[in-house]
Short mmCIF file of C-alpha atoms and ligand atoms in Angstrom, two decimals:
data_model
loop_
_atom_site.label_atom_id
_atom_site.label_comp_id
_atom_site.label_asym_id
_atom_site.label_seq_id
_atom_site.Cartn_x
_atom_site.Cartn_y
_atom_site.Cartn_z
CA MET A 1 183.24 232.92 72.76
CA ALA A 2 180.97 229.83 73.15
CA LYS A 3 177.75 229.19 75.10
CA GLN A 4 177.67 226.63 77.81
CA VAL A 5 175.18 225.52 80.42
CA VAL A 6 176.77 225.46 83.83
CA THR A 7 175.62 224.98 87.43
CA ARG A 8 175.49 228.09 89.63
CA THR A 9 174.65 228.48 93.30
CA TYR A 10 173.19 231.83 94.24
CA THR A 11 172.91 232.84 97.83
CA ALA A 12 169.87 234.83 98.92
CA SER A 13 168.98 236.37 102.24
CA ILE A 14 165.62 235.81 103.81
CA ARG A 15 163.63 238.99 104.33
CA ASN A 16 161.04 237.46 106.62
CA GLN A 17 163.73 235.83 108.80
CA GLN A 18 161.74 236.42 111.98
CA GLN A 19 158.63 234.77 110.76
CA VAL A 20 160.35 231.63 109.32
CA ALA A 21 163.33 231.16 111.68
CA ASP A 22 161.59 228.80 114.15
CA ASP A 23 160.23 226.57 111.36
CA LEU A 24 163.67 226.42 109.69
CA ASP A 25 165.21 225.69 113.08
CA SER A 26 163.06 222.62 113.55
CA LEU A 27 163.80 221.37 110.00
CA GLY A 28 167.59 221.96 110.67
CA PHE A 29 167.34 220.10 114.03
CA SER A 30 165.42 217.27 112.37
CA ALA A 31 168.11 216.90 109.74
CA SER A 32 170.73 216.53 112.46
CA LYS A 33 168.58 213.94 114.25
CA LEU A 34 168.12 211.95 111.07
CA TRP A 35 171.82 212.21 110.47
CA ASN A 36 172.49 210.75 113.89
CA VAL A 37 169.96 207.91 113.37
CA GLY A 38 171.70 207.10 110.14
CA ARG A 39 175.14 207.36 111.74
CA TRP A 40 174.16 204.97 114.50
CA THR A 41 172.58 202.56 112.01
CA ILE A 42 175.78 202.48 109.90
CA SER A 43 177.98 201.79 112.88
CA ARG A 44 175.66 198.90 113.89
CA VAL A 45 175.81 197.35 110.41
CA TRP A 46 179.56 197.86 110.28
CA ASP A 47 180.01 196.10 113.66
CA GLU A 48 177.81 193.20 112.61
CA ILE A 49 179.01 192.47 109.07
CA ASP A 50 181.91 194.76 108.36
CA TYR A 51 180.06 196.58 105.63
CA ILE A 52 179.13 200.18 105.04
CA PRO A 53 175.66 200.48 103.52
CA GLU A 54 175.23 202.56 100.36
CA HIS A 55 172.90 205.48 100.68
CA ASP A 56 170.01 203.73 98.76
CA GLU A 57 170.27 200.79 101.17
CA LEU A 58 170.32 203.25 104.09
CA THR A 59 167.32 205.02 102.71
CA ALA A 60 165.42 201.80 102.17
CA TYR A 61 166.16 200.77 105.70
CA LEU A 62 165.29 203.92 107.46
CA LYS A 63 162.28 204.98 105.27
CA SER A 64 159.86 203.72 107.95
CA HIS A 65 161.76 205.39 110.84
CA GLU A 66 159.87 208.03 112.69
CA ARG A 67 162.56 210.61 112.09
CA TYR A 68 162.44 210.18 108.31
CA ASP A 69 159.02 211.84 108.13
CA ASP A 70 160.28 214.97 109.97
CA LEU A 71 161.39 216.32 106.53
CA HIS A 72 160.09 216.06 103.05
CA SER A 73 161.14 212.68 101.75
CA GLN A 74 163.57 214.16 99.21
CA SER A 75 165.17 216.28 102.01
CA SER A 76 165.51 213.19 104.16
CA GLN A 77 167.02 211.24 101.25
CA ARG A 78 169.61 213.94 100.76
CA VAL A 79 170.69 213.91 104.45
CA LEU A 80 171.29 210.14 104.29
CA GLN A 81 173.02 210.58 100.94
CA GLU A 82 175.46 213.16 102.43
CA LEU A 83 176.14 210.80 105.32
CA ALA A 84 176.92 207.87 103.00
CA GLU A 85 179.18 210.07 100.97
CA ALA A 86 181.07 211.24 104.09
CA PHE A 87 181.52 207.53 105.11
CA THR A 88 182.72 206.69 101.63
CA GLY A 89 185.18 209.59 101.82
CA TRP A 90 186.48 208.38 105.12
CA TYR A 91 186.72 204.79 104.06
CA THR A 92 188.69 205.71 100.95
CA LYS A 93 191.10 207.77 103.05
CA ARG A 94 191.50 204.79 105.41
CA ARG A 95 192.13 202.41 102.54
CA ASN A 96 194.81 204.79 101.20
CA GLY A 97 196.58 204.55 104.43
CA ASP A 98 195.48 207.71 106.21
CA THR A 99 195.15 206.28 109.73
CA ARG A 100 194.33 209.59 111.24
CA ALA A 101 191.16 209.96 109.25
CA ASN A 102 188.02 209.74 111.44
CA PRO A 103 184.67 208.45 110.46
CA PRO A 104 181.94 211.21 110.26
CA GLY A 105 180.75 212.18 113.76
CA TYR A 106 177.33 212.58 115.42
CA ARG A 107 175.79 215.97 115.06
CA LYS A 108 175.24 216.72 118.70
CA HIS A 109 176.51 219.14 121.33
CA GLY A 110 175.47 217.78 124.71
CA ASP A 111 171.57 217.75 124.45
CA ASP A 112 171.51 220.20 121.54
CA HIS A 113 171.51 219.47 117.93
CA PRO A 114 173.19 221.87 115.49
CA ARG A 115 171.14 223.22 112.60
CA SER A 116 172.01 221.08 109.61
CA THR A 117 171.55 222.24 106.04
CA VAL A 118 168.24 221.17 104.55
CA THR A 119 168.02 220.50 100.86
CA PHE A 120 164.79 220.80 98.84
CA LYS A 121 164.58 219.04 95.47
CA ASN A 122 161.98 219.70 92.67
CA LYS A 123 159.09 218.17 94.55
CA GLY A 124 160.01 219.92 97.79
CA PHE A 125 159.92 223.55 96.72
CA LYS A 126 157.89 225.94 94.75
CA LEU A 127 159.42 229.08 93.49
CA ASP A 128 157.67 232.31 92.65
CA THR A 129 160.06 234.62 90.92
CA GLN A 130 157.47 237.30 90.41
CA TYR A 131 157.07 237.96 94.10
CA ASN A 132 160.45 236.63 95.19
CA ARG A 133 158.99 233.90 97.33
CA VAL A 134 159.71 230.24 97.71
CA ARG A 135 157.58 227.59 99.44
CA LEU A 136 159.65 224.90 101.26
CA SER A 137 157.87 221.66 102.12
CA LYS A 138 157.97 220.25 105.63
CA GLY A 139 157.82 216.58 106.50
CA SER A 140 154.56 215.17 107.51
CA ASN A 141 155.51 214.97 111.26
CA LEU A 142 156.20 218.78 111.35
CA LYS A 143 153.16 219.89 109.47
CA ASP A 144 150.86 222.04 111.47
CA TYR A 145 147.16 221.81 110.75
CA TRP A 146 147.23 225.14 109.03
CA SER A 147 150.37 224.87 106.88
CA ASP A 148 152.55 222.17 105.34
CA PHE A 149 155.16 224.55 103.99
CA ILE A 150 157.38 227.48 104.99
CA LEU A 151 157.00 230.58 102.86
CA CYS A 152 160.25 232.43 102.62
CA GLU A 153 160.60 235.89 101.07
CA TYR A 154 164.06 235.96 99.59
CA GLN A 155 166.36 238.64 98.28
CA THR A 156 169.07 237.77 95.77
CA PRO A 157 172.11 239.96 95.09
CA PRO A 158 171.35 242.70 92.56
CA ASP A 159 173.22 240.91 89.75
CA VAL A 160 171.13 237.75 90.16
CA ASP A 161 167.73 237.24 88.56
CA LEU A 162 166.24 233.84 89.21
CA SER A 163 163.60 234.44 86.61
CA THR A 164 166.26 234.34 83.81
CA VAL A 165 167.96 231.11 84.77
CA GLU A 166 167.38 227.90 82.73
CA SER A 167 166.12 226.02 85.78
CA VAL A 168 166.39 225.95 89.56
CA GLN A 169 167.48 222.31 90.48
CA GLN A 170 167.45 222.62 94.34
CA VAL A 171 167.02 225.04 97.18
CA ARG A 172 169.13 224.70 100.32
CA ALA A 173 168.42 226.31 103.66
CA VAL A 174 171.78 227.00 105.31
CA TRP A 175 172.45 228.21 108.87
CA THR A 176 175.36 230.64 108.67
CA GLY A 177 175.99 230.69 112.51
CA GLU A 178 173.91 233.88 112.76
CA GLU A 179 170.88 233.36 110.56
CA TRP A 180 169.35 231.30 107.85
CA GLU A 181 169.97 231.99 104.27
CA LEU A 182 168.89 230.18 101.07
CA GLN A 183 171.01 228.82 98.28
CA PHE A 184 169.48 228.27 94.84
CA VAL A 185 171.32 225.71 92.75
CA CYS A 186 170.51 226.68 89.09
CA ASN A 187 171.40 225.70 85.56
CA VAL A 188 172.53 228.84 83.71
CA GLU A 189 173.66 229.42 80.22
CA ILE A 190 176.87 231.52 80.04
CA GLU A 191 179.39 232.82 77.50
CA VAL A 192 182.82 231.33 77.96
CA SER A 193 186.19 232.49 76.61
CA GLU A 194 188.98 230.34 75.31
CA ALA A 195 191.29 229.12 78.01
CA PRO A 196 194.27 231.58 78.49
CA GLY A 197 196.83 228.68 78.46
CA GLU A 198 197.50 225.19 79.68
CA LYS A 199 199.44 225.85 82.90
CA THR A 200 198.31 224.75 86.25
CA VAL A 201 198.26 226.59 89.70
CA GLY A 202 197.66 224.97 93.06
CA VAL A 203 195.55 226.79 95.66
CA ASP A 204 195.80 225.96 99.34
CA LEU A 205 193.05 227.59 101.44
CA GLY A 206 193.60 228.23 105.06
CA ILE A 207 193.03 230.53 107.96
CA ASN A 208 196.31 232.32 108.29
CA ASN A 209 196.89 232.85 104.63
CA PHE A 210 193.38 232.57 103.18
CA ALA A 211 194.93 231.48 99.93
CA ALA A 212 198.41 230.35 98.92
CA LEU A 213 199.11 229.92 95.25
CA ALA A 214 201.85 227.85 93.64
CA TYR A 215 202.24 228.33 89.87
CA GLU A 216 203.71 225.82 87.52
CA ASP A 217 206.78 227.88 86.69
CA GLY A 218 207.63 228.09 90.44
CA HIS A 219 206.57 231.42 91.61
CA SER A 220 204.11 231.72 94.41
CA GLU A 221 201.69 234.15 96.06
CA LEU A 222 200.17 234.61 99.41
CA TYR A 223 196.93 236.28 100.35
CA PRO A 224 196.94 236.85 104.15
CA LEU A 225 193.80 237.28 106.09
CA ASN A 226 194.87 240.25 108.28
CA CYS A 227 192.37 242.54 106.58
CA LEU A 228 189.47 240.34 107.58
CA LYS A 229 190.91 239.78 111.02
CA GLN A 230 191.05 243.56 111.54
CA ASP A 231 187.59 243.85 110.33
CA ASP A 232 186.42 241.11 112.67
CA TYR A 233 188.10 242.70 115.61
CA TYR A 234 186.53 246.00 114.90
CA PHE A 235 183.03 244.63 114.36
CA ASN A 236 183.20 242.22 117.37
CA LYS A 237 184.28 245.21 119.58
CA ARG A 238 181.32 247.26 118.39
CA LEU A 239 179.03 244.29 118.78
CA ALA A 240 180.22 243.81 122.37
CA GLN A 241 179.21 247.33 123.09
CA CYS A 242 175.60 246.74 121.95
CA ASP A 243 173.28 246.22 124.98
CA ASP A 244 171.27 243.59 123.22
CA SER A 245 172.47 241.15 120.66
CA ASP A 246 169.09 241.07 119.02
CA SER A 247 168.90 244.86 118.79
CA GLU A 248 168.51 246.64 115.47
CA GLN A 249 172.04 248.10 115.86
CA ALA A 250 173.55 244.66 116.40
CA THR A 251 171.66 243.31 113.40
CA ARG A 252 172.96 246.20 111.22
CA LEU A 253 176.48 245.59 112.35
CA ASN A 254 176.24 241.88 111.64
CA GLN A 255 174.81 242.59 108.20
CA LYS A 256 177.57 245.07 107.48
CA LYS A 257 180.24 242.63 108.64
CA SER A 258 178.88 239.88 106.37
CA ARG A 259 178.64 242.24 103.38
CA ARG A 260 182.23 243.25 103.82
CA ARG A 261 183.29 239.58 104.02
CA THR A 262 181.31 238.75 100.82
CA HIS A 263 182.89 241.70 99.11
CA TYR A 264 186.42 240.49 100.15
CA PHE A 265 185.68 236.95 98.73
CA HIS A 266 184.38 238.44 95.48
CA THR A 267 187.39 240.72 95.09
CA LEU A 268 189.83 238.00 95.94
CA SER A 269 188.36 235.46 93.55
CA LYS A 270 188.25 238.00 90.82
CA HIS A 271 191.85 238.95 91.41
CA ILE A 272 193.06 235.39 91.48
CA VAL A 273 191.31 234.60 88.14
CA GLN A 274 192.83 237.79 86.68
CA ARG A 275 196.32 236.61 87.77
CA CYS A 276 195.64 233.18 86.20
CA VAL A 277 194.73 234.82 82.92
CA GLU A 278 198.02 236.78 83.09
CA GLU A 279 200.02 233.63 83.88
CA GLU A 280 198.29 231.61 81.08
CA VAL A 281 196.70 229.17 83.54
CA GLY A 282 194.13 226.62 82.15
CA THR A 283 193.54 224.64 85.38
CA ILE A 284 193.27 225.85 88.99
CA VAL A 285 193.65 223.02 91.43
CA VAL A 286 191.99 223.53 94.81
CA GLY A 287 192.16 221.40 97.93
CA ASP A 288 188.82 219.81 98.68
CA LEU A 289 187.92 220.94 102.14
CA SER A 290 184.71 218.83 102.51
CA GLY A 291 186.43 216.68 105.09
CA ILE A 292 186.58 219.60 107.66
CA ARG A 293 182.81 219.75 107.64
CA GLU A 294 182.29 216.51 109.66
CA ASP A 295 185.40 215.94 111.72
CA GLY A 296 185.38 219.23 113.61
CA GLU A 297 184.86 217.57 116.95
CA ASP A 298 187.55 215.01 116.88
CA ASP A 299 190.61 216.55 115.23
CA GLU A 300 192.42 219.39 116.95
CA SER A 301 194.17 220.68 113.75
CA LYS A 302 190.75 220.96 112.03
CA ASP A 303 189.18 223.16 114.65
CA TRP A 304 188.54 225.92 112.25
CA GLY A 305 185.73 227.50 114.13
CA THR A 306 187.77 228.88 116.90
CA HIS A 307 191.27 229.07 115.56
CA GLY A 308 192.88 232.46 115.18
CA ASN A 309 189.85 234.26 116.72
CA LEU A 310 188.33 234.30 113.26
CA ASP A 311 184.96 232.68 113.05
CA LEU A 312 185.39 231.46 109.52
CA HIS A 313 183.10 228.51 109.06
CA SER A 314 183.80 225.87 106.49
CA TRP A 315 180.93 227.22 104.38
CA ALA A 316 183.11 230.32 103.84
CA PHE A 317 185.66 228.18 102.08
CA ASP A 318 182.91 226.38 100.06
CA ARG A 319 181.42 229.70 99.06
CA PHE A 320 184.85 231.06 98.02
CA THR A 321 185.53 227.93 95.90
CA ASP A 322 182.18 228.41 94.19
CA LEU A 323 182.88 232.07 93.41
CA LEU A 324 186.37 231.13 92.09
CA THR A 325 184.86 228.44 89.96
CA TYR A 326 182.18 230.73 88.40
CA LYS A 327 184.72 233.41 87.67
CA ALA A 328 187.27 231.04 86.25
CA GLU A 329 184.66 229.36 84.05
CA MET A 330 183.93 232.66 82.32
CA GLU A 331 187.56 232.81 81.34
CA GLY A 332 187.69 229.23 80.10
CA ILE A 333 189.65 228.14 83.14
CA THR A 334 188.74 224.85 84.79
CA VAL A 335 188.70 224.42 88.55
CA GLU A 336 189.46 220.93 89.91
CA GLU A 337 189.06 219.97 93.51
CA VAL A 338 191.40 217.31 94.82
CA SER A 339 191.84 215.67 98.17
CA GLU A 340 194.02 217.45 100.60
CA GLN A 341 195.43 214.28 102.00
CA ASP A 342 199.08 214.59 102.90
CA THR A 343 199.44 217.94 101.09
CA SER A 344 200.62 219.65 104.23
CA LYS A 345 202.89 216.76 105.35
CA SER A 346 204.76 215.97 102.22
CA CYS A 347 207.79 217.84 100.74
CA SER A 348 206.75 219.15 97.34
CA CYS A 349 210.27 218.78 96.13
CA CYS A 350 211.31 215.23 96.96
CA GLY A 351 207.94 213.79 98.12
CA ARG A 352 209.17 212.82 101.57
CA LYS A 353 206.49 212.80 104.21
CA ARG A 354 206.80 214.72 107.31
CA ASP A 355 207.45 213.43 110.80
CA ALA A 356 211.07 214.16 110.51
CA ASN A 357 210.47 217.22 108.47
CA ARG A 358 209.49 220.28 110.39
CA VAL A 359 207.36 223.36 110.19
CA GLU A 360 208.90 226.39 111.91
CA ARG A 361 207.41 229.81 111.92
CA GLY A 362 205.39 229.01 108.84
CA LEU A 363 208.30 227.46 106.92
CA TYR A 364 208.40 223.87 105.82
CA VAL A 365 211.80 222.44 106.22
CA CYS A 366 212.80 219.12 104.66
CA ASP A 367 215.55 216.97 106.10
CA GLU A 368 215.99 215.00 102.96
CA CYS A 369 216.44 217.50 100.26
CA GLU A 370 216.86 220.70 102.37
CA LEU A 371 213.96 222.44 100.86
CA VAL A 372 212.89 225.50 102.74
CA ALA A 373 209.44 226.56 101.70
CA ASN A 374 206.60 228.67 103.02
CA ALA A 375 204.39 225.88 104.58
CA ASP A 376 201.19 227.02 102.81
CA VAL A 377 202.97 227.37 99.46
CA ASN A 378 204.48 223.82 99.92
CA GLY A 379 200.84 222.71 100.47
CA ALA A 380 199.61 224.50 97.37
CA GLU A 381 202.42 222.97 95.22
CA ASN A 382 201.46 219.48 96.48
CA ILE A 383 197.85 220.23 95.54
CA ARG A 384 198.98 221.45 92.14
CA GLN A 385 201.08 218.34 91.58
CA LYS A 386 198.05 216.12 92.14
CA VAL A 387 196.90 217.20 88.71
CA SER A 388 200.09 218.09 86.99
CA PRO A 389 203.00 216.11 88.43
CA SER A 390 205.89 218.14 86.93
CA LEU A 391 208.16 219.28 89.69
CA ALA A 392 208.23 223.04 89.87
CA CYS A 393 211.70 222.93 91.47
CA ASP A 394 213.03 220.25 89.14
CA GLY A 395 216.48 221.27 88.02
CA GLY A 396 216.33 224.56 89.85
CA ASP A 397 218.37 225.70 92.72
CA ARG A 398 216.62 224.23 95.73
CA SER A 399 218.72 226.03 98.29
CA ASN A 400 217.76 229.58 97.33
CA GLY A 401 214.40 229.17 99.00
CA TRP A 402 212.22 230.46 96.14
CA LEU A 403 209.22 228.71 97.60
CA ALA A 404 210.08 230.39 100.87
CA GLN A 405 209.63 233.93 99.40
CA PRO A 406 206.28 234.20 97.82
CA SER A 407 204.93 237.46 96.60
CA VAL A 408 202.45 238.80 99.20
CA TYR A 409 199.17 240.48 98.11
CA LEU A 410 197.33 242.61 100.62
CA PHE A 411 193.82 243.89 100.45
CA ASP A 412 193.92 247.62 100.16
CA LEU A 413 190.96 249.08 102.01
CA GLU A 414 191.27 252.43 100.23
CA SER A 415 191.11 251.11 96.72
CA GLY A 416 189.24 247.91 97.50
CA CYS A 417 191.78 245.94 95.49
CA PHE A 418 194.61 243.52 96.13
CA ALA A 419 198.12 245.04 95.77
CA PRO A 420 201.45 243.40 96.09
CA ARG A 421 203.41 244.16 99.25
CA GLU A 422 207.11 244.70 99.08
CA GLN A 423 208.76 241.48 100.11
CA ALA A 424 209.02 241.61 103.87
CA THR A 425 212.12 240.17 105.55
CA SER A 426 211.21 238.28 108.68
ZN1 ZN B 1 212.29 217.28 100.41
#
């Protein structure tokens, strides 16, 4: 066992949601407006001189803009930084030949602005762990004559105590689609174990199978989402029966639904880390999904919000990756995020890119080498190979379809655990 200081993000609910929601809304809308101003500025510069400004150039340029003062200066800076990062990410993809990559879009739906995440750095917040309160600074434009901050009463999960962390680096106000919540980014000292081994596993996160795992030795596992889908169906039906979506009953149902989802993510991340310990894995490779945050509007295949009737937002994947990282760290396992570029298109066996290759009923079929693999497992294996290029199927019998028959783990509602399902024949 060794001690190590790591970064942890803790999510807290806001107890006085009703009192602070309007103020947080205006900050969230302002962040979207500033994003759009920055977005417009970048495209102007790009058109004029073929150059994408860095975030500090963008900040210097927009500092005097009216919208910049809607938020605390550090919060405005962070919005422009995220925008610049999104552009760099897009530009890198383009340079690497991904012609389908789109630049980050505007944050606008008709005349409405979505509620963007607002980040508060050290000068922008004041934390009072004794009374579980945090003061979040507004920008000078949004200050009312009686207050220049929003006072949130927060509630952390029972296992989190902010008064014991080394330091709180930032606070983020995040709109979940239903309400505002807070994320505290902290430095924490933890005890870590020796790594269980040196093997790698690739993890592909998605909406049909929430997670597909491809281990180095070739076996694979799937974690379908049907349990969450059933849950969603049940809760949405009950919610539809509520007369008023703001009623106490509806609020209770929504809270219950989100608690069950959080429980599912906790249990799944714990289970996966446990499996990695058993399989002597030292590195978990996860596809970086940050791209889906910005290109929701212009890419049909990335329309995660509405797909499959499951309103899983990209933050659910972010949160899951965080949970997985924390639990893995405790076991001495590293989590690496890699770009998902081409991981669903390429054959994990011979490397041939799709177009001619097909996906049929969830199976990836390669023309070249005749690989037949579960499409999500093929993606997971490609993700794994970005860190550890050894071919899992090298030398093996490719025609037996081992990648096509992953073990399937289902969430058992009775026991609250994941249990293997007997291999189903489709
Ligand atoms: Zn192939």
